[in-house]
């Protein structure tokens, strides 16, 4: 049987591309590894952040829909995104995020220290201290020294109403192991325990209101598969048990299939390759707008309509937008 090896990427929604870049690049020190457009909506950006190369398990992507109303994290959604950081860097991050992030709280989860905060648009984030974080490619030109830098994802948390169906999906079908439980939090681990993002938490809260997509919420999460053949195996396997799975979609940097888990949690299985080096050298990743061939003829129009990512006189981000309460934030 095949196993899911870890998280591939997580895609979230933001109401401002400019403010989004300022936070993830300057505050968290993630590298913008690709600026392209939403393949289904070419007049909006699709921004990809990651380690220096955009290694699977480090990739956080955003659909910036300008001025979109705030969403509400809730049941049937990924309600927190957790990055890993070296244990010895947690004091550094505590000081830094106290100044530069929103709603910082500290706690502990399964014995690891956790900092919980949000980005400027209310997206629930976490930083979890690890004695040996997974190996990732440090972005030397970025603002964070290697000894402190984020090392990809630690995990993500989904909030669901019931455990039974999701346990069957994640353990029996996707081959994850149920590792630990504390109160209503269940921690699964995927097969490749050296990969960034190999943990997956499910919080069961029968009372949680359904999530509402909008600014500051997660759109979907993708898990990794090594090859196109493995992806087709997954497509067939998931269809065999009655899940509606899409055709393979070419996302240029990887290929994707999508399906809904219980409570309409949107999941994707994405191939590791070909990766972000397919249309630009590693040294210049993310520095220029990249378009799929089919949109190149529209480039002048697209460039005119997209907001500047790095405006010459940026307006300061001086507000933290209030977030709706989420279970994931209220209990570490
Ligand atoms: Zn995706």
Tab-separated table of C-alpha atoms and ligand atoms in Angstrom:
chain	number	residue	atom	x	y	z
A	1	UNK	CA	0.000	0.000	0.000
A	2	UNK	CA	1.128	3.562	-0.736
A	3	UNK	CA	1.452	6.101	2.054
A	4	UNK	CA	1.068	9.853	2.072
A	5	UNK	CA	4.545	11.124	2.870
A	6	UNK	CA	3.767	14.542	4.439
A	7	UNK	CA	2.142	17.915	3.748
A	8	UNK	CA	3.018	19.270	0.283
A	9	UNK	CA	1.535	22.776	0.533
A	10	UNK	CA	-1.215	24.741	2.237
A	11	UNK	CA	-3.209	27.389	0.358
A	12	UNK	CA	-4.912	30.265	2.158
A	13	UNK	CA	-6.822	33.431	1.263
A	14	UNK	CA	-5.718	37.004	1.895
A	15	UNK	CA	-7.380	40.345	1.141
A	16	UNK	CA	-4.086	42.099	0.272
A	17	UNK	CA	-1.164	40.772	-1.785
A	18	UNK	CA	1.080	43.649	-0.739
A	19	UNK	CA	0.499	43.267	3.001
A	20	UNK	CA	0.716	39.500	2.668
A	21	UNK	CA	4.177	39.692	1.096
A	22	UNK	CA	5.370	42.201	3.681
A	23	UNK	CA	4.415	39.849	6.528
A	24	UNK	CA	5.563	36.474	5.211
A	25	UNK	CA	8.815	37.746	3.717
A	26	UNK	CA	9.899	40.394	6.230
A	27	UNK	CA	8.460	39.042	9.467
A	28	UNK	CA	8.536	35.245	9.070
A	29	UNK	CA	11.446	35.224	6.618
A	30	UNK	CA	9.845	32.883	4.098
A	31	UNK	CA	11.056	33.226	0.531
A	32	UNK	CA	8.609	34.220	-2.202
A	33	UNK	CA	9.500	31.346	-4.542
A	34	UNK	CA	6.906	32.037	-7.215
A	35	UNK	CA	4.694	34.882	-8.249
A	36	UNK	CA	2.128	33.709	-10.708
A	37	UNK	CA	-1.617	33.990	-11.203
A	38	UNK	CA	-4.530	31.859	-10.107
A	39	UNK	CA	-4.857	29.468	-13.060
A	40	UNK	CA	-8.655	29.616	-12.748
A	41	UNK	CA	-8.743	33.424	-12.287
A	42	UNK	CA	-5.743	34.992	-14.079
A	43	UNK	CA	-6.369	38.560	-12.920
A	44	UNK	CA	-5.473	37.626	-9.355
A	45	UNK	CA	-2.085	36.574	-8.042
A	46	UNK	CA	-1.119	33.199	-6.727
A	47	UNK	CA	1.836	33.706	-4.380
A	48	UNK	CA	4.005	30.809	-3.196
A	49	UNK	CA	6.296	31.053	-0.166
A	50	UNK	CA	8.697	28.413	1.077
A	51	UNK	CA	12.291	27.650	1.938
A	52	UNK	CA	15.020	28.737	-0.493
A	53	UNK	CA	13.887	26.185	-3.100
A	54	UNK	CA	10.195	25.761	-2.320
A	55	UNK	CA	10.717	22.238	-1.000
A	56	UNK	CA	7.460	20.304	-0.543
A	57	UNK	CA	6.465	20.578	3.115
A	58	UNK	CA	7.566	24.224	3.286
A	59	UNK	CA	5.153	25.738	0.752
A	60	UNK	CA	2.469	28.164	1.897
A	61	UNK	CA	0.500	29.702	-0.942
A	62	UNK	CA	-2.050	32.500	-1.084
A	63	UNK	CA	-4.899	33.570	-3.303
A	64	UNK	CA	-4.958	37.340	-2.744
A	65	UNK	CA	-8.468	38.498	-3.529
A	66	UNK	CA	-8.151	42.218	-2.915
A	67	UNK	CA	-10.504	43.620	-0.275
A	68	UNK	CA	-12.315	40.310	0.169
A	69	UNK	CA	-14.402	40.271	3.367
A	70	UNK	CA	-13.020	38.436	6.353
A	71	UNK	CA	-13.820	34.701	6.568
A	72	UNK	CA	-14.282	32.628	9.684
A	73	UNK	CA	-12.139	29.585	10.474
A	74	UNK	CA	-14.366	26.741	11.648
A	75	UNK	CA	-15.492	23.158	11.208
A	76	UNK	CA	-14.597	21.526	7.901
A	77	UNK	CA	-11.460	23.639	7.534
A	78	UNK	CA	-7.813	23.720	8.365
A	79	UNK	CA	-7.992	26.050	11.373
A	80	UNK	CA	-4.278	26.458	12.155
A	81	UNK	CA	-1.035	26.242	10.208
A	82	UNK	CA	2.006	25.303	12.293
A	83	UNK	CA	5.594	26.000	11.271
A	84	UNK	CA	8.598	24.305	12.879
A	85	UNK	CA	11.469	26.279	14.415
A	86	UNK	CA	14.578	25.174	16.290
A	87	UNK	CA	13.853	24.870	20.001
A	88	UNK	CA	16.664	27.293	20.849
A	89	UNK	CA	15.098	29.917	18.551
A	90	UNK	CA	11.770	30.118	20.402
A	91	UNK	CA	12.855	33.062	22.597
A	92	UNK	CA	13.943	34.941	19.479
A	93	UNK	CA	10.547	34.313	17.881
A	94	UNK	CA	8.659	35.207	21.025
A	95	UNK	CA	10.323	38.628	21.085
A	96	UNK	CA	9.989	39.152	17.348
A	97	UNK	CA	6.353	38.119	17.042
A	98	UNK	CA	5.351	40.136	20.078
A	99	UNK	CA	6.294	43.208	18.069
A	100	UNK	CA	5.342	42.133	14.571
A	101	UNK	CA	2.483	39.620	14.644
A	102	UNK	CA	-1.030	39.721	16.073
A	103	UNK	CA	-2.628	38.103	19.132
A	104	UNK	CA	0.499	36.267	20.300
A	105	UNK	CA	-0.048	33.569	22.926
A	106	UNK	CA	2.326	30.901	24.150
A	107	UNK	CA	1.579	27.381	25.316
A	108	UNK	CA	2.572	23.782	24.977
A	109	UNK	CA	1.284	20.882	22.897
A	110	UNK	CA	2.342	17.251	23.255
A	111	UNK	CA	5.401	18.464	25.197
A	112	UNK	CA	6.545	21.001	22.594
A	113	UNK	CA	6.453	24.790	23.101
A	114	UNK	CA	3.935	26.548	20.847
A	115	UNK	CA	3.587	30.203	19.901
A	116	UNK	CA	0.163	31.016	18.495
A	117	UNK	CA	-0.482	34.189	16.552
A	118	UNK	CA	-2.157	35.433	13.411
A	119	UNK	CA	-0.987	37.201	10.314
A	120	UNK	CA	-2.287	40.781	9.749
A	121	UNK	CA	-5.484	39.385	8.215
A	122	UNK	CA	-6.410	36.940	10.966
A	123	UNK	CA	-4.993	33.702	9.531
A	124	UNK	CA	-4.256	31.412	12.532
A	125	UNK	CA	-0.561	30.485	12.607
A	126	UNK	CA	1.637	28.603	15.058
A	127	UNK	CA	5.329	28.093	15.585
A	128	UNK	CA	6.341	24.877	17.324
A	129	UNK	CA	9.817	24.408	18.823
A	130	UNK	CA	11.614	21.255	17.735
A	131	UNK	CA	14.952	19.931	18.999
A	132	UNK	CA	15.662	18.614	15.510
A	133	UNK	CA	13.484	20.262	12.875
A	134	UNK	CA	13.399	18.650	9.429
A	135	UNK	CA	16.197	19.667	7.067
A	136	UNK	CA	15.148	22.472	4.745
A	137	UNK	CA	17.036	24.889	2.470
A	138	UNK	CA	17.812	28.121	4.321
A	139	UNK	CA	17.196	31.332	2.362
A	140	UNK	CA	20.527	33.083	2.913
A	141	UNK	CA	19.373	36.389	1.430
A	142	UNK	CA	16.378	36.534	3.777
A	143	UNK	CA	16.017	38.500	7.026
A	144	UNK	CA	16.313	35.523	9.450
A	145	UNK	CA	19.636	33.875	10.377
A	146	UNK	CA	19.919	30.123	9.767
A	147	UNK	CA	19.988	29.355	13.510
A	148	UNK	CA	16.529	30.906	13.965
A	149	UNK	CA	14.885	30.246	10.619
A	150	UNK	CA	11.562	28.499	10.156
A	151	UNK	CA	12.101	24.953	8.898
A	152	UNK	CA	8.948	24.357	6.907
A	153	UNK	CA	5.702	23.117	8.369
A	154	UNK	CA	5.437	21.221	11.612
A	155	UNK	CA	1.768	20.319	11.113
A	156	UNK	CA	-1.665	21.646	10.361
A	157	UNK	CA	-4.854	21.351	12.401
A	158	UNK	CA	-8.285	20.637	10.965
A	159	UNK	CA	-11.445	21.138	13.025
A	160	UNK	CA	-14.124	18.511	12.443
A	161	UNK	CA	-17.376	17.487	14.112
A	162	UNK	CA	-16.795	13.726	14.260
A	163	UNK	CA	-13.761	11.503	14.418
A	164	UNK	CA	-14.916	8.189	12.989
A	165	UNK	CA	-15.056	8.947	9.269
A	166	UNK	CA	-11.951	11.103	9.296
A	167	UNK	CA	-9.987	8.494	11.237
A	168	UNK	CA	-10.871	5.949	8.574
A	169	UNK	CA	-9.792	8.356	5.849
A	170	UNK	CA	-6.491	9.419	7.365
A	171	UNK	CA	-5.346	6.124	8.830
A	172	UNK	CA	-6.918	3.301	6.832
A	173	UNK	CA	-6.964	5.071	3.496
A	174	UNK	CA	-4.108	7.582	3.462
A	175	UNK	CA	-1.850	5.383	5.596
A	176	UNK	CA	-1.177	7.829	8.441
A	177	UNK	CA	-0.574	6.586	11.976
A	178	UNK	CA	-2.650	7.882	14.885
A	179	UNK	CA	0.206	8.807	17.214
A	180	UNK	CA	-1.243	10.673	20.176
A	181	UNK	CA	-4.388	12.098	21.673
A	182	UNK	CA	-4.919	14.838	24.186
A	183	UNK	CA	-8.499	15.844	25.015
A	184	UNK	CA	-10.186	16.361	21.656
A	185	UNK	CA	-6.952	16.686	19.647
A	186	UNK	CA	-5.787	13.662	17.628
A	187	UNK	CA	-2.307	13.679	16.124
A	188	UNK	CA	-1.599	11.654	13.009
A	189	UNK	CA	1.847	11.174	11.486
A	190	UNK	CA	2.470	10.409	7.856
A	191	UNK	CA	5.047	7.949	6.633
A	192	UNK	CA	8.126	10.090	6.039
A	193	UNK	CA	9.051	11.173	9.558
A	194	UNK	CA	12.102	13.112	8.314
A	195	UNK	CA	10.061	15.304	5.978
A	196	UNK	CA	8.841	18.763	7.002
A	197	UNK	CA	5.119	18.759	7.733
A	198	UNK	CA	4.685	15.089	8.549
A	199	UNK	CA	2.230	15.690	11.410
A	200	UNK	CA	-1.491	16.247	10.906
A	201	UNK	CA	-3.785	17.154	13.807
A	202	UNK	CA	-7.541	16.790	13.925
A	203	UNK	CA	-9.524	18.599	16.620
A	204	UNK	CA	-12.997	17.157	17.190
A	205	UNK	CA	-15.550	19.767	18.212
A	206	UNK	CA	-19.188	18.815	17.578
A	207	UNK	CA	-20.282	22.375	18.471
A	208	UNK	CA	-17.874	24.244	16.168
A	209	UNK	CA	-19.726	26.445	13.682
A	210	UNK	CA	-18.934	25.644	10.064
A	211	UNK	CA	-16.018	27.577	8.623
A	212	UNK	CA	-16.709	30.372	6.199
A	213	UNK	CA	-14.135	31.032	3.507
A	214	UNK	CA	-12.836	34.565	3.147
A	215	UNK	CA	-9.808	36.624	4.101
A	216	UNK	CA	-7.706	34.985	6.797
A	217	UNK	CA	-8.857	31.404	6.192
A	218	UNK	CA	-7.296	28.311	4.666
A	219	UNK	CA	-8.603	27.279	1.247
A	220	UNK	CA	-7.189	23.728	1.143
A	221	UNK	CA	-4.287	21.520	2.153
A	222	UNK	CA	-2.257	19.289	-0.149
A	223	UNK	CA	-0.393	16.132	0.792
A	224	UNK	CA	2.623	14.808	-1.094
A	225	UNK	CA	3.015	11.943	-3.490
A	226	UNK	CA	6.292	11.141	-5.209
A	227	UNK	CA	5.310	10.553	-8.815
A	228	UNK	CA	2.581	10.803	-11.446
A	229	UNK	CA	2.081	7.032	-11.275
A	230	UNK	CA	1.566	7.176	-7.517
A	231	UNK	CA	-0.895	10.018	-7.968
A	232	UNK	CA	-2.953	7.945	-10.423
A	233	UNK	CA	-2.858	5.094	-7.916
A	234	UNK	CA	-4.309	7.442	-5.283
A	235	UNK	CA	-6.965	8.710	-7.670
A	236	UNK	CA	-8.111	5.187	-8.379
A	237	UNK	CA	-7.899	4.114	-4.719
A	238	UNK	CA	-9.989	7.074	-3.502
A	239	UNK	CA	-12.563	6.523	-6.251
A	240	UNK	CA	-12.834	2.868	-5.289
A	241	UNK	CA	-14.112	3.850	-1.841
A	242	UNK	CA	-16.627	6.270	-3.345
A	243	UNK	CA	-14.872	9.622	-2.947
A	244	UNK	CA	-15.334	12.057	-5.810
A	245	UNK	CA	-11.839	12.842	-7.065
A	246	UNK	CA	-11.000	15.324	-9.817
A	247	UNK	CA	-8.997	14.610	-12.943
A	248	UNK	CA	-5.275	15.350	-12.705
A	249	UNK	CA	-4.744	19.116	-13.074
A	250	UNK	CA	-1.415	20.479	-14.262
A	251	UNK	CA	-0.356	23.267	-11.882
A	252	UNK	CA	2.954	23.686	-13.758
A	253	UNK	CA	5.061	23.284	-10.567
A	254	UNK	CA	3.277	20.071	-9.563
A	255	UNK	CA	0.236	18.066	-10.632
A	256	UNK	CA	-2.852	17.870	-8.460
A	257	UNK	CA	-5.955	15.882	-7.703
A	258	UNK	CA	-8.617	17.199	-5.301
A	259	UNK	CA	-11.285	15.554	-3.194
A	260	UNK	CA	-13.480	16.330	-0.201
A	261	UNK	CA	-12.940	14.659	3.137
A	262	UNK	CA	-15.836	14.425	5.641
A	263	UNK	CA	-17.510	17.790	6.335
A	264	UNK	CA	-16.274	19.083	2.995
A	265	UNK	CA	-12.686	19.573	4.133
A	266	UNK	CA	-10.937	20.173	0.798
A	267	UNK	CA	-7.859	17.993	0.320
A	268	UNK	CA	-5.396	17.708	-2.537
A	269	UNK	CA	-2.703	15.198	-3.409
A	270	UNK	CA	0.172	16.885	-5.269
A	271	UNK	CA	3.275	15.476	-6.929
A	272	UNK	CA	6.712	16.440	-5.607
A	273	UNK	CA	7.850	17.467	-9.087
A	274	UNK	CA	8.617	19.160	-11.307
A	275	UNK	CA	9.102	21.962	-8.736
A	276	UNK	CA	9.640	25.706	-8.870
A	277	UNK	CA	12.847	25.524	-10.932
A	278	UNK	CA	10.837	24.530	-14.002
A	279	UNK	CA	10.562	28.107	-15.311
A	280	UNK	CA	13.266	30.109	-13.501
A	281	UNK	CA	16.680	29.576	-11.914
A	282	UNK	CA	16.857	29.130	-8.155
A	283	UNK	CA	18.765	32.411	-7.736
A	284	UNK	CA	15.850	34.460	-9.127
A	285	UNK	CA	12.863	32.479	-7.884
A	286	UNK	CA	9.841	34.673	-7.293
A	287	UNK	CA	11.345	37.875	-8.674
A	288	UNK	CA	9.151	38.169	-11.769
A	289	UNK	CA	5.564	37.360	-12.678
A	290	UNK	CA	5.444	33.908	-14.287
A	291	UNK	CA	2.456	32.932	-16.398
A	292	UNK	CA	1.368	29.642	-17.893
A	293	UNK	CA	1.824	29.611	-21.690
A	294	UNK	CA	-1.899	29.988	-22.302
A	295	UNK	CA	-1.943	33.383	-20.533
A	296	UNK	CA	1.273	34.878	-21.994
A	297	UNK	CA	-0.612	36.744	-24.731
A	298	UNK	CA	-2.650	38.447	-21.967
A	299	UNK	CA	0.463	39.496	-20.007
A	300	UNK	CA	0.231	43.295	-20.575
A	301	UNK	CA	-3.392	43.321	-19.453
A	302	UNK	CA	-2.738	41.027	-16.471
A	303	UNK	CA	0.281	43.079	-15.308
A	304	UNK	CA	-1.710	46.301	-15.566
A	305	UNK	CA	-4.540	44.946	-13.423
A	306	UNK	CA	-2.507	43.274	-10.661
A	307	UNK	CA	-1.516	45.496	-7.717
A	308	UNK	CA	2.223	46.161	-7.246
A	309	UNK	CA	3.673	43.600	-4.830
A	310	UNK	CA	6.371	45.945	-3.550
A	311	UNK	CA	4.978	49.472	-3.893
A	312	UNK	CA	7.588	52.242	-3.800
A	313	UNK	CA	5.794	53.927	-0.917
A	314	UNK	CA	4.011	51.149	0.953
A	315	UNK	CA	1.293	52.032	3.374
A	316	UNK	CA	2.238	50.769	6.847
A	317	UNK	CA	0.428	47.734	8.218
A	318	UNK	CA	-0.674	49.069	11.547
A	319	UNK	CA	-3.743	47.016	12.305
A	320	UNK	CA	-4.372	43.456	13.241
A	321	UNK	CA	-7.801	42.520	11.988
A	322	UNK	CA	-9.877	40.780	14.659
A	323	UNK	CA	-10.431	37.104	14.076
A	324	UNK	CA	-13.499	35.066	14.800
A	325	UNK	CA	-12.893	32.678	17.658
A	326	UNK	CA	-11.534	29.307	16.638
A	327	UNK	CA	-11.188	26.197	18.749
A	328	UNK	CA	-7.684	25.706	17.440
A	329	UNK	CA	-6.625	29.018	18.960
A	330	UNK	CA	-8.436	28.621	22.234
A	331	UNK	CA	-6.868	25.299	23.154
A	332	UNK	CA	-3.224	24.509	22.612
B	1	LIG	ZN1	-3.194	23.284	-3.808
